[in-house]
Amino acid sequence: MPDGRAFEFPLGHKKFEVVIADDNGLELWLDGCLRKRREPSSREPLYVWTNVELLWEEHRYVEARFFPSSGKLEVTVNGEVVDQRAV
């Protein structure tokens, strides 16, 4: 399970979490499984993404961007912002 600051989002019958890990890396979890991780870096933003298949060939493209210098986190699904916050 993820360690750090976790933000949970529903997505159809699934749930995904965007985690800013204790080491300031960015992680994307889907149904309790780590799908992507970006190691901490001086380059911004840290970026993770995954394609999620829901029921009957219904797909969602989930992206998260984290800007460590400002603490800004942005999460999109199919290009639409679903969350934007300072963390």
Coordinates of N, CA and C in Angstrom, one line a residue:
M1 N 0.8 -1.2 0.0 CA 0.0 0.0 0.0 C 0.9 1.2 0.0
P2 N 0.3 2.3 -0.5 CA 1.2 3.5 -0.6 C 1.5 4.2 0.7
D3 N 2.7 4.8 0.8 CA 3.1 5.6 1.9 C 3.2 7.0 1.4
G4 N 2.9 8.0 2.2 CA 3.0 9.4 1.8 C 1.7 10.0 1.8
R5 N 1.5 11.1 1.1 CA 0.2 11.8 1.0 C -0.6 11.2 -0.2
A6 N -1.7 10.6 0.1 CA -2.5 9.9 -0.9 C -3.8 10.7 -1.1
F7 N -4.2 10.7 -2.4 CA -5.5 11.4 -2.7 C -6.2 10.4 -3.6
E8 N -7.4 10.0 -3.1 CA -8.2 9.0 -3.8 C -9.3 9.6 -4.6
F9 N -9.5 8.9 -5.8 CA -10.5 9.3 -6.7 C -11.3 8.1 -7.2
P10 N -12.6 8.2 -7.3 CA -13.4 7.1 -7.9 C -13.3 7.2 -9.4
L11 N -13.4 6.1 -10.1 CA -13.4 6.0 -11.5 C -14.2 4.8 -12.0
G12 N -15.5 5.1 -12.2 CA -16.4 3.9 -12.5 C -16.4 3.0 -11.3
H13 N -16.3 1.7 -11.6 CA -16.3 0.7 -10.5 C -14.9 0.5 -9.9
K14 N -13.9 1.3 -10.3 CA -12.6 1.2 -9.8 C -12.2 2.5 -8.9
K15 N -11.1 2.5 -8.3 CA -10.6 3.7 -7.6 C -9.1 3.8 -7.9
F16 N -8.7 5.0 -8.0 CA -7.3 5.3 -8.2 C -6.8 6.3 -7.2
E17 N -5.6 6.2 -6.8 CA -4.9 7.1 -5.9 C -3.7 7.7 -6.5
V18 N -3.5 9.0 -6.3 CA -2.3 9.7 -6.6 C -1.6 9.9 -5.3
V19 N -0.3 9.5 -5.3 CA 0.4 9.5 -4.0 C 1.7 10.3 -4.2
I20 N 1.9 11.3 -3.4 CA 3.2 11.9 -3.3 C 4.0 11.2 -2.2
A21 N 4.9 10.4 -2.6 CA 5.6 9.5 -1.6 C 6.5 10.3 -0.7
D22 N 6.9 9.6 0.4 CA 7.7 10.2 1.4 C 9.0 10.8 0.8
D23 N 9.5 10.2 -0.3 CA 10.7 10.7 -0.9 C 10.5 11.8 -1.9
N24 N 9.2 12.2 -2.1 CA 8.7 13.2 -3.0 C 8.6 12.7 -4.4
G25 N 8.6 11.4 -4.6 CA 8.3 10.8 -5.9 C 6.8 10.8 -6.1
L26 N 6.3 10.6 -7.3 CA 4.9 10.6 -7.7 C 4.5 9.2 -8.1
E27 N 3.4 8.7 -7.5 CA 2.9 7.4 -7.8 C 1.4 7.4 -8.2
L28 N 1.1 6.5 -9.1 CA -0.3 6.3 -9.5 C -0.7 4.9 -9.2
W29 N -1.7 4.7 -8.3 CA -2.2 3.4 -7.9 C -3.6 3.1 -8.4
L30 N -3.8 1.9 -8.8 CA -5.2 1.5 -9.3 C -5.6 0.3 -8.6
D31 N -6.7 0.4 -7.8 CA -7.2 -0.7 -7.1 C -6.2 -1.4 -6.2
G32 N -5.4 -0.6 -5.5 CA -4.4 -1.1 -4.6 C -3.1 -1.6 -5.2
C33 N -2.9 -1.4 -6.5 CA -1.7 -1.9 -7.2 C -1.0 -0.6 -7.8
L34 N 0.3 -0.6 -7.6 CA 1.1 0.5 -8.2 C 1.2 0.3 -9.7
R35 N 0.7 1.3 -10.4 CA 0.8 1.3 -11.9 C 2.0 2.0 -12.4
K36 N 2.3 3.2 -11.9 CA 3.4 4.0 -12.4 C 4.0 4.7 -11.2
R37 N 5.3 5.0 -11.3 CA 6.1 5.8 -10.3 C 7.1 6.6 -11.0
R38 N 7.2 7.8 -10.7 CA 8.2 8.7 -11.2 C 9.1 9.1 -10.0
E39 N 10.4 8.9 -10.2 CA 11.4 9.2 -9.1 C 11.5 10.7 -8.9
P40 N 11.8 11.2 -7.7 CA 12.0 12.6 -7.6 C 13.1 13.1 -8.5
S41 N 12.9 14.3 -9.0 CA 13.8 14.9 -10.0 C 13.8 16.4 -9.9
S42 N 14.8 17.1 -10.4 CA 14.8 18.5 -10.4 C 13.9 19.0 -11.6
R43 N 13.6 18.1 -12.5 CA 12.8 18.5 -13.7 C 11.3 18.5 -13.3
E44 N 10.6 19.5 -13.8 CA 9.2 19.6 -13.4 C 8.4 19.6 -14.7
P45 N 7.2 19.1 -14.7 CA 6.5 18.5 -13.5 C 6.9 17.0 -13.5
L46 N 6.8 16.4 -12.3 CA 6.8 14.9 -12.3 C 5.5 14.5 -12.9
Y47 N 5.5 13.4 -13.7 CA 4.3 13.0 -14.5 C 4.1 11.5 -14.5
V48 N 2.9 11.1 -14.2 CA 2.6 9.7 -14.3 C 1.2 9.6 -15.1
W49 N 1.0 8.4 -15.7 CA -0.2 8.2 -16.5 C -0.5 6.8 -16.6
T50 N -1.8 6.4 -16.8 CA -2.1 5.1 -17.1 C -3.5 5.1 -17.9
N51 N -3.7 4.0 -18.6 CA -4.9 3.8 -19.3 C -5.8 2.8 -18.5
V52 N -7.0 3.2 -18.1 CA -7.9 2.3 -17.3 C -9.0 1.8 -18.2
E53 N -9.2 0.5 -18.2 CA -10.3 -0.1 -18.9 C -11.4 -0.3 -17.9
L54 N -12.6 0.3 -18.2 CA -13.8 0.1 -17.3 C -14.6 -1.0 -18.0
L55 N -15.9 -1.0 -17.8 CA -16.8 -2.0 -18.4 C -16.9 -1.8 -19.9
W56 N -16.9 -2.9 -20.6 CA -17.3 -3.0 -22.0 C -16.4 -2.0 -22.9
E57 N -15.1 -2.2 -22.9 CA -14.2 -1.4 -23.7 C -14.3 0.1 -23.5
E58 N -14.7 0.5 -22.3 CA -14.7 1.9 -22.0 C -13.4 2.3 -21.3
H59 N -12.7 3.2 -21.9 CA -11.3 3.5 -21.5 C -11.3 4.9 -20.9
R60 N -10.4 5.1 -19.9 CA -10.1 6.4 -19.3 C -8.6 6.6 -19.3
Y61 N -8.1 7.7 -19.6 CA -6.7 8.1 -19.6 C -6.5 9.0 -18.4
V62 N -5.8 8.4 -17.4 CA -5.6 9.1 -16.1 C -4.2 9.7 -16.1
E63 N -4.0 11.0 -15.8 CA -2.7 11.6 -15.7 C -2.6 12.4 -14.4
A64 N -1.4 12.4 -13.9 CA -1.2 13.3 -12.7 C 0.2 14.0 -12.9
R65 N 0.2 15.3 -12.5 CA 1.4 16.1 -12.7 C 1.6 16.8 -11.3
F66 N 2.9 16.7 -10.8 CA 3.2 17.3 -9.6 C 4.4 18.2 -9.8
F67 N 4.3 19.4 -9.3 CA 5.3 20.5 -9.4 C 5.9 20.6 -8.0
P68 N 7.0 19.9 -7.6 CA 7.5 20.0 -6.3 C 7.9 21.4 -5.8
S69 N 8.3 22.3 -6.7 CA 8.8 23.6 -6.2 C 7.6 24.4 -5.7
S70 N 6.4 24.2 -6.2 CA 5.2 25.0 -5.8 C 4.3 24.2 -5.0
G71 N 4.4 22.8 -5.0 CA 3.5 21.9 -4.3 C 2.2 21.7 -5.0
K72 N 2.1 22.1 -6.3 CA 0.9 22.0 -7.1 C 0.7 20.6 -7.6
L73 N -0.5 20.0 -7.4 CA -0.8 18.7 -8.0 C -2.0 18.9 -8.9
E74 N -1.9 18.3 -10.1 CA -3.1 18.4 -11.0 C -3.4 17.0 -11.5
V75 N -4.6 16.6 -11.5 CA -5.1 15.2 -11.9 C -6.1 15.4 -13.0
T76 N -5.9 14.7 -14.1 CA -6.9 14.8 -15.2 C -7.3 13.4 -15.6
V77 N -8.6 13.3 -16.1 CA -9.1 12.1 -16.7 C -9.6 12.4 -18.1
N78 N -9.1 11.8 -19.1 CA -9.4 12.1 -20.5 C -9.2 13.6 -20.8
G79 N -8.2 14.2 -20.2 CA -7.8 15.6 -20.5 C -8.6 16.6 -19.7
E80 N -9.6 16.2 -18.9 CA -10.4 17.1 -18.1 C -9.8 17.1 -16.7
V81 N -9.6 18.3 -16.1 CA -9.1 18.4 -14.8 C -10.2 17.9 -13.8
V82 N -9.8 16.9 -13.0 CA -10.7 16.4 -11.9 C -10.3 16.9 -10.5
D83 N -9.0 17.3 -10.4 CA -8.6 17.9 -9.1 C -7.3 18.7 -9.4
Q84 N -7.2 19.8 -8.6 CA -6.1 20.7 -8.7 C -5.9 21.2 -7.3
R85 N -4.8 21.0 -6.7 CA -4.6 21.5 -5.3 C -3.1 21.8 -5.0
A86 N -2.9 22.5 -3.9 CA -1.6 22.7 -3.3 C -1.5 21.6 -2.2
V87 N -0.4 20.9 -2.3 CA -0.1 19.9 -1.3 C 1.1 20.1 -0.4

